[in-house]
PDB file of C-alpha atoms in Angstrom:
ATOM      1  CA  MET J 225      -0.042  -0.084  -0.237  1.00  0.00           C
ATOM      2  CA  ARG J 226       1.497   3.297  -0.805  1.00  0.00           C
ATOM      3  CA  ALA J 227       1.831   5.869   1.609  1.00  0.00           C
ATOM      4  CA  SER J 228       0.370   9.392   1.455  1.00  0.00           C
ATOM      5  CA  ARG J 229       2.474  12.371   0.843  1.00  0.00           C
ATOM      6  CA  GLY J 230       1.234  13.609   4.557  1.00  0.00           C
ATOM      7  CA  SER J 231       2.339  10.023   6.255  1.00  0.00           C
ATOM      8  CA  ASN J 232       5.610  10.396   4.195  1.00  0.00           C
ATOM      9  CA  ARG J 233       6.329  13.890   5.684  1.00  0.00           C
ATOM     10  CA  ASN J 234       5.149  12.679   9.027  1.00  0.00           C
ATOM     11  CA  LEU J 235       7.610  10.002   9.332  1.00  0.00           C
ATOM     12  CA  ALA J 236      10.400  12.579   8.399  1.00  0.00           C
ATOM     13  CA  LEU J 237       9.693  14.730  10.877  1.00  0.00           C
ATOM     14  CA  HIS J 238       9.242  12.008  13.260  1.00  0.00           C
ATOM     15  CA  TYR J 239      12.804  11.044  12.590  1.00  0.00           C
ATOM     16  CA  GLU J 240      14.068  14.551  12.640  1.00  0.00           C
ATOM     17  CA  ALA J 241      12.903  14.997  16.095  1.00  0.00           C
ATOM     18  CA  ARG J 242      14.523  12.196  17.554  1.00  0.00           C
ATOM     19  CA  HIS J 243      17.750  12.769  15.941  1.00  0.00           C
ATOM     20  CA  PRO J 244      18.152  16.175  16.100  1.00  0.00           C
ATOM     21  CA  GLY J 245      21.708  17.046  14.316  1.00  0.00           C
ATOM     22  CA  GLY J 246      22.051  14.398  12.758  1.00  0.00           C
ATOM     23  CA  ASP J 247      20.747  12.949   9.523  1.00  0.00           C
ATOM     24  CA  ASN J 248      17.144  13.767   8.510  1.00  0.00           C
ATOM     25  CA  THR J 249      17.182  11.722   5.280  1.00  0.00           C
ATOM     26  CA  PRO J 250      13.495  10.014   5.150  1.00  0.00           C
ATOM     27  CA  THR J 251      13.448   6.170   5.170  1.00  0.00           C
ATOM     28  CA  GLY J 252      13.783   4.714   1.776  1.00  0.00           C
ATOM     29  CA  THR J 253      16.063   7.386  -0.214  1.00  0.00           C
ATOM     30  CA  VAL J 254      20.071   7.516  -0.406  1.00  0.00           C
ATOM     31  CA  ARG J 255      21.702   9.057   2.262  1.00  0.00           C
ATOM     32  CA  PRO J 256      24.514  11.465   1.190  1.00  0.00           C
ATOM     33  CA  VAL J 257      27.646  10.298   2.420  1.00  0.00           C
ATOM     34  CA  SER J 258      29.510  12.781   5.334  1.00  0.00           C
ATOM     35  CA  THR J 259      32.133  14.896   3.912  1.00  0.00           C
ATOM     36  CA  LEU J 260      35.227  15.777   5.505  1.00  0.00           C
ATOM     37  CA  ARG J 261      33.947  19.529   5.821  1.00  0.00           C
ATOM     38  CA  ALA J 262      30.706  18.288   7.632  1.00  0.00           C
ATOM     39  CA  TRP J 263      33.406  16.881  10.088  1.00  0.00           C
ATOM     40  CA  LEU J 264      35.281  20.039  10.118  1.00  0.00           C
ATOM     41  CA  SER J 265      32.998  22.743  10.024  1.00  0.00           C
ATOM     42  CA  PRO J 266      29.461  21.442  10.783  1.00  0.00           C
ATOM     43  CA  THR J 267      26.926  23.881  10.504  1.00  0.00           C
ATOM     44  CA  ARG J 268      24.838  24.305  13.916  1.00  0.00           C
ATOM     45  CA  PRO J 269      21.624  22.035  13.955  1.00  0.00           C
ATOM     46  CA  GLY J 270      18.026  23.522  14.481  1.00  0.00           C
ATOM     47  CA  ASP J 271      17.137  21.582  17.854  1.00  0.00           C
ATOM     48  CA  PRO J 272      17.497  23.073  20.199  1.00  0.00           C
ATOM     49  CA  GLU J 273      16.232  26.156  19.460  1.00  0.00           C
ATOM     50  CA  GLU J 274      18.789  29.257  19.926  1.00  0.00           C
ATOM     51  CA  PHE J 275      17.550  31.539  22.966  1.00  0.00           C
ATOM     52  CA  THR J 276      16.422  34.923  21.986  1.00  0.00           C
ATOM     53  CA  ASP J 277      15.034  36.485  25.180  1.00  0.00           C
ATOM     54  CA  PRO J 278      17.739  38.522  26.830  1.00  0.00           C
ATOM     55  CA  ALA J 279      16.793  37.614  30.176  1.00  0.00           C
ATOM     56  CA  GLU J 280      16.715  34.122  29.415  1.00  0.00           C
ATOM     57  CA  ARG J 281      20.025  34.073  27.768  1.00  0.00           C
ATOM     58  CA  LYS J 282      21.542  35.771  30.909  1.00  0.00           C
ATOM     59  CA  ALA J 283      19.910  32.790  33.173  1.00  0.00           C
ATOM     60  CA  ILE J 284      21.628  30.296  30.617  1.00  0.00           C
ATOM     61  CA  GLY J 285      24.793  32.163  31.422  1.00  0.00           C
ATOM     62  CA  ILE J 286      24.715  32.241  35.400  1.00  0.00           C
ATOM     63  CA  GLU J 287      23.667  28.894  35.223  1.00  0.00           C
ATOM     64  CA  LEU J 288      26.873  27.640  33.707  1.00  0.00           C
ATOM     65  CA  LEU J 289      29.153  29.462  35.958  1.00  0.00           C
ATOM     66  CA  VAL J 290      27.652  28.291  38.789  1.00  0.00           C
ATOM     67  CA  VAL J 291      27.431  24.598  37.462  1.00  0.00           C
ATOM     68  CA  PHE J 292      31.230  24.533  36.751  1.00  0.00           C
ATOM     69  CA  ALA J 293      32.434  26.296  39.889  1.00  0.00           C
ATOM     70  CA  VAL J 294      31.189  23.945  42.135  1.00  0.00           C
ATOM     71  CA  THR J 295      32.081  21.114  39.820  1.00  0.00           C
ATOM     72  CA  LEU J 296      34.847  20.455  36.798  1.00  0.00           C
ATOM     73  CA  GLY J 297      35.622  24.082  36.661  1.00  0.00           C
ATOM     74  CA  MET J 298      36.667  24.677  40.266  1.00  0.00           C
ATOM     75  CA  SER J 299      38.648  21.293  39.462  1.00  0.00           C
ATOM     76  CA  GLY J 300      40.385  22.560  36.728  1.00  0.00           C
ATOM     77  CA  LEU J 301      41.140  25.782  38.845  1.00  0.00           C
ATOM     78  CA  GLN J 302      42.621  23.500  41.580  1.00  0.00           C
ATOM     79  CA  SER J 303      44.657  21.821  39.304  1.00  0.00           C
ATOM     80  CA  LEU J 304      46.194  24.622  37.315  1.00  0.00           C
ATOM     81  CA  ILE J 305      47.684  25.485  41.047  1.00  0.00           C
ATOM     82  CA  SER J 306      48.890  22.024  41.585  1.00  0.00           C
ATOM     83  CA  LEU J 307      50.794  22.452  38.153  1.00  0.00           C
ATOM     84  CA  LEU J 308      52.309  25.933  39.005  1.00  0.00           C
ATOM     85  CA  ASP J 309      53.325  24.516  42.213  1.00  0.00           C
ATOM     86  CA  ALA J 310      55.139  21.346  40.405  1.00  0.00           C
ATOM     87  CA  LEU J 311      56.570  23.511  38.252  1.00  0.00           C
ATOM     88  CA  MET J 312      58.191  25.228  41.141  1.00  0.00           C
ATOM     89  CA  GLN J 313      59.632  22.700  42.645  1.00  0.00           C
ATOM     90  CA  THR J 314      63.403  21.679  41.858  1.00  0.00           C
ATOM     91  CA  THR J 315      62.703  18.403  41.203  1.00  0.00           C
ATOM     92  CA  PRO J 316      62.281  17.935  37.525  1.00  0.00           C
ATOM     93  CA  LEU J 317      58.298  16.944  36.580  1.00  0.00           C
ATOM     94  CA  ALA J 318      58.569  13.347  35.545  1.00  0.00           C
ATOM     95  CA  GLN J 319      60.574  12.733  38.893  1.00  0.00           C
ATOM     96  CA  GLN J 320      57.372  14.411  40.720  1.00  0.00           C
ATOM     97  CA  GLN J 321      54.366  12.028  41.323  1.00  0.00           C
ATOM     98  CA  VAL J 322      50.775  12.318  41.441  1.00  0.00           C
ATOM     99  CA  ALA J 323      48.260   9.670  42.071  1.00  0.00           C
ATOM    100  CA  ILE J 324      44.406   9.919  40.847  1.00  0.00           C
ATOM    101  CA  ASN J 325      42.969   7.238  43.460  1.00  0.00           C
ATOM    102  CA  GLN J 326      44.616   7.312  46.195  1.00  0.00           C
ATOM    103  CA  PRO J 327      43.670   6.308  49.756  1.00  0.00           C
ATOM    104  CA  GLN J 328      41.409   8.672  52.120  1.00  0.00           C
ATOM    105  CA  ALA J 329      41.407   6.660  55.350  1.00  0.00           C
ATOM    106  CA  ASP J 330      43.734   4.291  57.526  1.00  0.00           C
ATOM    107  CA  LEU J 331      40.994   1.925  58.234  1.00  0.00           C
ATOM    108  CA  GLY J 332      40.198  -0.606  55.253  1.00  0.00           C
ATOM    109  CA  LEU J 333      36.194  -0.457  55.549  1.00  0.00           C
ATOM    110  CA  LEU J 334      36.257   3.601  55.556  1.00  0.00           C
ATOM    111  CA  ASP J 335      38.556   4.063  52.916  1.00  0.00           C
ATOM    112  CA  MET J 336      36.214   1.968  50.932  1.00  0.00           C
ATOM    113  CA  LEU J 337      33.173   3.877  52.221  1.00  0.00           C
ATOM    114  CA  ALA J 338      35.288   7.083  51.264  1.00  0.00           C
ATOM    115  CA  GLN J 339      35.883   5.812  47.683  1.00  0.00           C
ATOM    116  CA  LEU J 340      32.555   5.212  47.164  1.00  0.00           C
ATOM    117  CA  VAL J 341      31.473   8.949  48.419  1.00  0.00           C
ATOM    118  CA  ASN J 342      33.932  10.213  46.040  1.00  0.00           C
ATOM    119  CA  VAL J 343      31.993   8.015  43.317  1.00  0.00           C
ATOM    120  CA  LEU J 344      28.824   9.514  44.711  1.00  0.00           C
ATOM    121  CA  ARG J 345      29.906  12.956  43.891  1.00  0.00           C
ATOM    122  CA  LEU J 346      31.028  12.437  40.327  1.00  0.00           C
ATOM    123  CA  VAL J 347      27.364  10.912  39.766  1.00  0.00           C
ATOM    124  CA  ALA J 348      25.826  13.666  41.274  1.00  0.00           C
ATOM    125  CA  TRP J 349      27.555  16.327  38.952  1.00  0.00           C
ATOM    126  CA  GLY J 350      26.570  14.740  35.680  1.00  0.00           C
ATOM    127  CA  ALA J 351      23.209  13.929  37.266  1.00  0.00           C
ATOM    128  CA  LEU J 352      23.163  17.913  38.177  1.00  0.00           C
ATOM    129  CA  GLY J 353      23.940  18.739  34.488  1.00  0.00           C
ATOM    130  CA  ALA J 354      21.086  16.279  33.190  1.00  0.00           C
ATOM    131  CA  PHE J 355      18.609  17.278  35.841  1.00  0.00           C
ATOM    132  CA  LEU J 356      19.130  21.203  34.642  1.00  0.00           C
ATOM    133  CA  LEU J 357      18.602  20.192  30.821  1.00  0.00           C
ATOM    134  CA  TRP J 358      15.367  18.084  31.856  1.00  0.00           C
ATOM    135  CA  ARG J 359      14.240  20.470  34.116  1.00  0.00           C
ATOM    136  CA  GLY J 360      14.207  23.441  31.494  1.00  0.00           C
ATOM    137  CA  GLY J 361      12.346  20.825  29.116  1.00  0.00           C
ATOM    138  CA  MET J 362      14.853  18.651  27.245  1.00  0.00           C
ATOM    139  CA  ALA J 363      13.845  14.935  27.167  1.00  0.00           C
ATOM    140  CA  LEU J 364      17.095  13.184  27.717  1.00  0.00           C
ATOM    141  CA  TRP J 365      17.064  10.995  24.819  1.00  0.00           C
ATOM    142  CA  ARG J 366      17.318  14.551  22.722  1.00  0.00           C
ATOM    143  CA  ILE J 367      21.348  14.359  23.985  1.00  0.00           C
ATOM    144  CA  GLY J 368      21.450  10.747  23.565  1.00  0.00           C
ATOM    145  CA  LEU J 369      21.269   9.704  27.384  1.00  0.00           C
ATOM    146  CA  ASP J 370      18.827   7.013  26.923  1.00  0.00           C
ATOM    147  CA  ARG J 371      18.569   2.908  26.810  1.00  0.00           C
ATOM    148  CA  THR J 372      17.437   2.606  23.358  1.00  0.00           C
ATOM    149  CA  ARG J 373      20.446   1.482  21.659  1.00  0.00           C
ATOM    150  CA  LEU J 374      22.096  -0.021  24.240  1.00  0.00           C
ATOM    151  CA  GLY J 375      23.882  -2.474  22.229  1.00  0.00           C
ATOM    152  CA  GLY J 376      25.070  -0.545  19.464  1.00  0.00           C
ATOM    153  CA  ASP J 377      26.366   2.306  21.759  1.00  0.00           C
ATOM    154  CA  ALA J 378      28.163  -0.254  23.782  1.00  0.00           C
ATOM    155  CA  LEU J 379      30.125  -1.542  20.516  1.00  0.00           C
ATOM    156  CA  ARG J 380      30.818   1.835  19.552  1.00  0.00           C
ATOM    157  CA  GLY J 381      31.804   2.602  23.344  1.00  0.00           C
ATOM    158  CA  ALA J 382      34.509  -0.279  22.671  1.00  0.00           C
ATOM    159  CA  GLY J 383      35.811   1.426  19.527  1.00  0.00           C
ATOM    160  CA  LEU J 384      36.306   4.833  20.906  1.00  0.00           C
ATOM    161  CA  ALA J 385      38.104   3.562  23.919  1.00  0.00           C
ATOM    162  CA  ALA J 386      40.713   1.924  21.434  1.00  0.00           C
ATOM    163  CA  LEU J 387      40.665   4.793  19.436  1.00  0.00           C
ATOM    164  CA  ILE J 388      41.470   7.365  22.016  1.00  0.00           C
ATOM    165  CA  GLY J 389      43.271   4.492  25.136  1.00  0.00           C
ATOM    166  CA  VAL J 390      45.972   3.431  22.559  1.00  0.00           C
ATOM    167  CA  PRO J 391      47.150   6.821  21.512  1.00  0.00           C
ATOM    168  CA  GLY J 392      46.483   8.187  24.675  1.00  0.00           C
ATOM    169  CA  LEU J 393      49.120   5.761  26.633  1.00  0.00           C
ATOM    170  CA  GLY J 394      51.624   6.402  23.891  1.00  0.00           C
ATOM    171  CA  LEU J 395      51.162  10.138  24.304  1.00  0.00           C
ATOM    172  CA  TYR J 396      51.708   9.569  28.111  1.00  0.00           C
ATOM    173  CA  LEU J 397      54.876   7.980  28.070  1.00  0.00           C
ATOM    174  CA  LEU J 398      56.635  10.490  25.657  1.00  0.00           C
ATOM    175  CA  ALA J 399      55.192  13.449  27.679  1.00  0.00           C
ATOM    176  CA  HIS J 400      57.025  11.370  30.554  1.00  0.00           C
ATOM    177  CA  ALA J 401      59.944  10.822  28.556  1.00  0.00           C
ATOM    178  CA  LEU J 402      60.606  14.254  27.788  1.00  0.00           C
ATOM    179  CA  GLY J 403      59.797  15.428  31.234  1.00  0.00           C
ATOM    180  CA  LEU J 404      56.816  17.397  30.323  1.00  0.00           C
ATOM    181  CA  SER J 405      54.460  15.317  32.883  1.00  0.00           C
ATOM    182  CA  LEU J 406      54.531  14.056  36.450  1.00  0.00           C
ATOM    183  CA  THR J 407      54.903  10.204  36.972  1.00  0.00           C
ATOM    184  CA  VAL J 408      50.767   9.742  36.918  1.00  0.00           C
ATOM    185  CA  GLN J 409      50.192   6.903  39.309  1.00  0.00           C
ATOM    186  CA  PRO J 410      46.067   5.463  38.583  1.00  0.00           C
ATOM    187  CA  SER J 411      45.543   4.390  41.632  1.00  0.00           C
ATOM    188  CA  THR J 412      47.683   3.740  44.931  1.00  0.00           C
ATOM    189  CA  LEU J 413      45.074   1.556  46.959  1.00  0.00           C
ATOM    190  CA  THR J 414      46.363  -1.175  48.954  1.00  0.00           C
ATOM    191  CA  ASP J 415      45.516  -4.151  48.101  1.00  0.00           C
ATOM    192  CA  ALA J 416      42.126  -5.128  49.111  1.00  0.00           C
ATOM    193  CA  TRP J 417      39.077  -7.233  48.243  1.00  0.00           C
ATOM    194  CA  TRP J 418      37.210  -4.220  47.288  1.00  0.00           C
ATOM    195  CA  ARG J 419      39.902  -2.192  44.934  1.00  0.00           C
ATOM    196  CA  ALA J 420      39.114  -4.215  42.064  1.00  0.00           C
ATOM    197  CA  PRO J 421      35.284  -3.214  41.968  1.00  0.00           C
ATOM    198  CA  VAL J 422      35.322   0.370  43.816  1.00  0.00           C
ATOM    199  CA  LEU J 423      38.336   1.259  41.133  1.00  0.00           C
ATOM    200  CA  ALA J 424      35.437   0.176  38.549  1.00  0.00           C
ATOM    201  CA  LEU J 425      33.068   2.359  39.934  1.00  0.00           C
ATOM    202  CA  ALA J 426      35.163   5.320  39.791  1.00  0.00           C
ATOM    203  CA  ALA J 427      35.703   4.987  36.183  1.00  0.00           C
ATOM    204  CA  PHE J 428      32.456   5.323  35.759  1.00  0.00           C
ATOM    205  CA  GLY J 429      31.830   7.899  37.826  1.00  0.00           C
ATOM    206  CA  ASN J 430      34.500   9.641  36.179  1.00  0.00           C
ATOM    207  CA  ALA J 431      33.271   9.000  32.585  1.00  0.00           C
ATOM    208  CA  PHE J 432      29.705   9.747  33.711  1.00  0.00           C
ATOM    209  CA  ALA J 433      30.461  13.089  35.081  1.00  0.00           C
ATOM    210  CA  GLU J 434      32.733  14.447  32.173  1.00  0.00           C
ATOM    211  CA  GLU J 435      30.636  13.273  29.302  1.00  0.00           C
ATOM    212  CA  VAL J 436      27.326  14.273  30.356  1.00  0.00           C
ATOM    213  CA  LEU J 437      28.744  17.772  31.938  1.00  0.00           C
ATOM    214  CA  VAL J 438      31.132  18.469  29.154  1.00  0.00           C
ATOM    215  CA  VAL J 439      29.344  17.133  26.267  1.00  0.00           C
ATOM    216  CA  GLY J 440      25.861  16.874  26.916  1.00  0.00           C
ATOM    217  CA  TYR J 441      25.201  19.697  29.427  1.00  0.00           C
ATOM    218  CA  VAL J 442      27.331  22.252  28.116  1.00  0.00           C
ATOM    219  CA  LEU J 443      27.622  21.957  24.465  1.00  0.00           C
ATOM    220  CA  THR J 444      23.834  21.776  24.493  1.00  0.00           C
ATOM    221  CA  ARG J 445      23.659  24.927  26.088  1.00  0.00           C
ATOM    222  CA  LEU J 446      25.852  26.787  24.067  1.00  0.00           C
ATOM    223  CA  ARG J 447      24.029  25.627  21.515  1.00  0.00           C
ATOM    224  CA  GLN J 448      20.919  27.513  22.906  1.00  0.00           C
ATOM    225  CA  LEU J 449      23.396  30.810  23.292  1.00  0.00           C
ATOM    226  CA  GLY J 450      23.668  30.409  19.514  1.00  0.00           C
ATOM    227  CA  TRP J 451      27.323  29.234  19.649  1.00  0.00           C
ATOM    228  CA  SER J 452      28.990  27.875  16.599  1.00  0.00           C
ATOM    229  CA  GLU J 453      29.858  23.875  16.664  1.00  0.00           C
ATOM    230  CA  ASN J 454      33.430  24.758  16.501  1.00  0.00           C
ATOM    231  CA  ARG J 455      33.412  27.609  19.217  1.00  0.00           C
ATOM    232  CA  SER J 456      31.504  25.535  21.661  1.00  0.00           C
ATOM    233  CA  LEU J 457      33.733  22.485  20.733  1.00  0.00           C
ATOM    234  CA  TRP J 458      37.473  24.082  21.787  1.00  0.00           C
ATOM    235  CA  LEU J 459      35.913  25.531  24.955  1.00  0.00           C
ATOM    236  CA  ALA J 460      34.728  22.039  26.139  1.00  0.00           C
ATOM    237  CA  ALA J 461      37.585  20.524  24.755  1.00  0.00           C
ATOM    238  CA  VAL J 462      40.104  23.056  26.863  1.00  0.00           C
ATOM    239  CA  LEU J 463      37.617  22.452  29.982  1.00  0.00           C
ATOM    240  CA  ARG J 464      38.222  18.850  29.727  1.00  0.00           C
ATOM    241  CA  GLY J 465      41.690  19.554  29.624  1.00  0.00           C
ATOM    242  CA  SER J 466      42.172  22.093  32.362  1.00  0.00           C
ATOM    243  CA  TYR J 467      41.058  19.476  34.999  1.00  0.00           C
ATOM    244  CA  HIS J 468      43.655  17.419  33.776  1.00  0.00           C
ATOM    245  CA  LEU J 469      46.504  19.569  34.439  1.00  0.00           C
ATOM    246  CA  TYR J 470      47.298  18.269  37.718  1.00  0.00           C
ATOM    247  CA  GLN J 471      49.146  15.530  35.740  1.00  0.00           C
ATOM    248  CA  GLY J 472      51.025  18.121  33.709  1.00  0.00           C
ATOM    249  CA  PHE J 473      51.086  19.072  29.934  1.00  0.00           C
ATOM    250  CA  GLY J 474      51.107  15.729  28.568  1.00  0.00           C
ATOM    251  CA  GLY J 475      47.972  15.377  30.127  1.00  0.00           C
ATOM    252  CA  PHE J 476      46.224  18.603  29.399  1.00  0.00           C
ATOM    253  CA  VAL J 477      47.050  18.090  25.731  1.00  0.00           C
ATOM    254  CA  GLY J 478      45.568  14.392  25.582  1.00  0.00           C
ATOM    255  CA  ASN J 479      42.368  15.510  27.016  1.00  0.00           C
ATOM    256  CA  VAL J 480      42.076  18.156  24.830  1.00  0.00           C
ATOM    257  CA  VAL J 481      42.342  15.982  21.874  1.00  0.00           C
ATOM    258  CA  MET J 482      40.232  13.489  23.601  1.00  0.00           C
ATOM    259  CA  GLY J 483      37.214  16.250  24.324  1.00  0.00           C
ATOM    260  CA  LEU J 484      38.005  17.254  20.244  1.00  0.00           C
ATOM    261  CA  VAL J 485      37.385  13.813  19.193  1.00  0.00           C
ATOM    262  CA  TYR J 486      34.793  13.181  21.934  1.00  0.00           C
ATOM    263  CA  GLY J 487      32.799  16.192  21.553  1.00  0.00           C
ATOM    264  CA  ARG J 488      32.849  16.301  17.784  1.00  0.00           C
ATOM    265  CA  ILE J 489      31.301  12.693  17.536  1.00  0.00           C
ATOM    266  CA  TRP J 490      28.343  13.572  19.888  1.00  0.00           C
ATOM    267  CA  GLN J 491      27.705  16.646  17.599  1.00  0.00           C
ATOM    268  CA  ARG J 492      27.454  14.975  14.810  1.00  0.00           C
ATOM    269  CA  THR J 493      25.493  11.759  16.431  1.00  0.00           C
ATOM    270  CA  ASN J 494      23.740  12.978  19.244  1.00  0.00           C
ATOM    271  CA  ARG J 495      24.614  10.006  21.396  1.00  0.00           C
ATOM    272  CA  LEU J 496      25.951  10.442  24.591  1.00  0.00           C
ATOM    273  CA  VAL J 497      26.008   6.979  26.081  1.00  0.00           C
ATOM    274  CA  PRO J 498      28.763   5.727  23.341  1.00  0.00           C
ATOM    275  CA  LEU J 499      31.111   8.479  25.464  1.00  0.00           C
ATOM    276  CA  ILE J 500      30.425   7.525  28.796  1.00  0.00           C
ATOM    277  CA  VAL J 501      31.219   3.501  27.706  1.00  0.00           C
ATOM    278  CA  GLY J 502      34.176   4.288  26.296  1.00  0.00           C
ATOM    279  CA  HIS J 503      35.429   7.016  28.841  1.00  0.00           C
ATOM    280  CA  THR J 504      34.790   3.920  31.629  1.00  0.00           C
ATOM    281  CA  LEU J 505      36.700   1.457  29.802  1.00  0.00           C
ATOM    282  CA  ILE J 506      39.664   3.673  29.319  1.00  0.00           C
ATOM    283  CA  ASP J 507      39.757   4.551  32.950  1.00  0.00           C
ATOM    284  CA  VAL J 508      39.204   0.404  34.101  1.00  0.00           C
ATOM    285  CA  VAL J 509      42.009  -0.459  31.793  1.00  0.00           C
ATOM    286  CA  ALA J 510      43.836   2.595  33.254  1.00  0.00           C
ATOM    287  CA  PHE J 511      43.223   2.030  37.066  1.00  0.00           C
ATOM    288  CA  VAL J 512      42.625  -1.594  37.518  1.00  0.00           C
ATOM    289  CA  GLY J 513      45.556  -2.758  34.950  1.00  0.00           C
ATOM    290  CA  TYR J 514      47.678  -0.038  36.533  1.00  0.00           C
ATOM    291  CA  SER J 515      46.923  -1.801  40.170  1.00  0.00           C
ATOM    292  CA  ALA J 516      47.874  -5.099  37.979  1.00  0.00           C
ATOM    293  CA  LEU J 517      50.862  -4.241  36.656  1.00  0.00           C
ATOM    294  CA  ARG J 518      52.871  -1.649  39.315  1.00  0.00           C
ATOM    295  CA  GLY J 519      55.984  -3.204  40.416  1.00  0.00           C
ATOM    296  CA  HIS J 520      55.854  -5.963  37.166  1.00  0.00           C
ATOM    297  CA  VAL J 521      56.950  -4.283  33.899  1.00  0.00           C
ATOM    298  CA  GLY J 522      59.609  -2.092  33.648  1.00  0.00           C
ATOM    299  CA  TRP J 523      58.183   0.163  30.776  1.00  0.00           C
ATOM    300  CA  LEU J 524      55.364   1.702  33.532  1.00  0.00           C
ATOM    301  CA  PRO J 525      56.807   4.859  35.046  1.00  0.00           C
TER     302      PRO J 525
END
């Protein structure tokens, strides 16, 4: 049975609503191949709409400042101070050490609880960004935070982990060899039965907070303020790099690159779950793998 012209239009509008900023070609037609220019300089999508009311734009600007003043933006300032302090030391950067996950209490059980509280804090940060978008009238599926494509999102996340994780390790080793990075210890937790699962949860907490806030939340808000895709992307990427400055210049550069890749993929696909999966896998390998290999391999600083 042949569909009417009106029903075809309804299908196209439904697809566009479910995939804002993506490929809106109706089903049954040949989709044009994405060009390099479309990836390097994409046009701003029509959804979400740009806010034009001055009071509303001011409120969004204040909201952005407040959110990042209590979350990752404050972490960026603290990280900058930490790097400046390291640079003022007489000991070269590469001979200084910094730990990502370190003991928070002497008693093992209390240490485990303290680590779990840190995970809860990170998840709450990400939930804050998601809530503010939802409270502002944006369904979370519009930023790709849903469970409709878990299988495909998991596979794409694994691919992103390989794409970013392997070169990232190489960049860290190079920067460390050049004296541009501190010796980063992903974990200095004691060998306890709870260490591996808690580190895996910490990996998820980091991924959820960073990807929801720095990608889904901030890029959406900047779209609503009318920023171009490239300008928004660079701001988000530099923000991501800023709170890794405590690791040295290698950590900053590596995370800016990760931010550019992850941010652009989200801008082109509007899927946030693959980014969370990929980031989680990278951190699980780093946290748990380091704990298992520390002291057993010579190439690991």
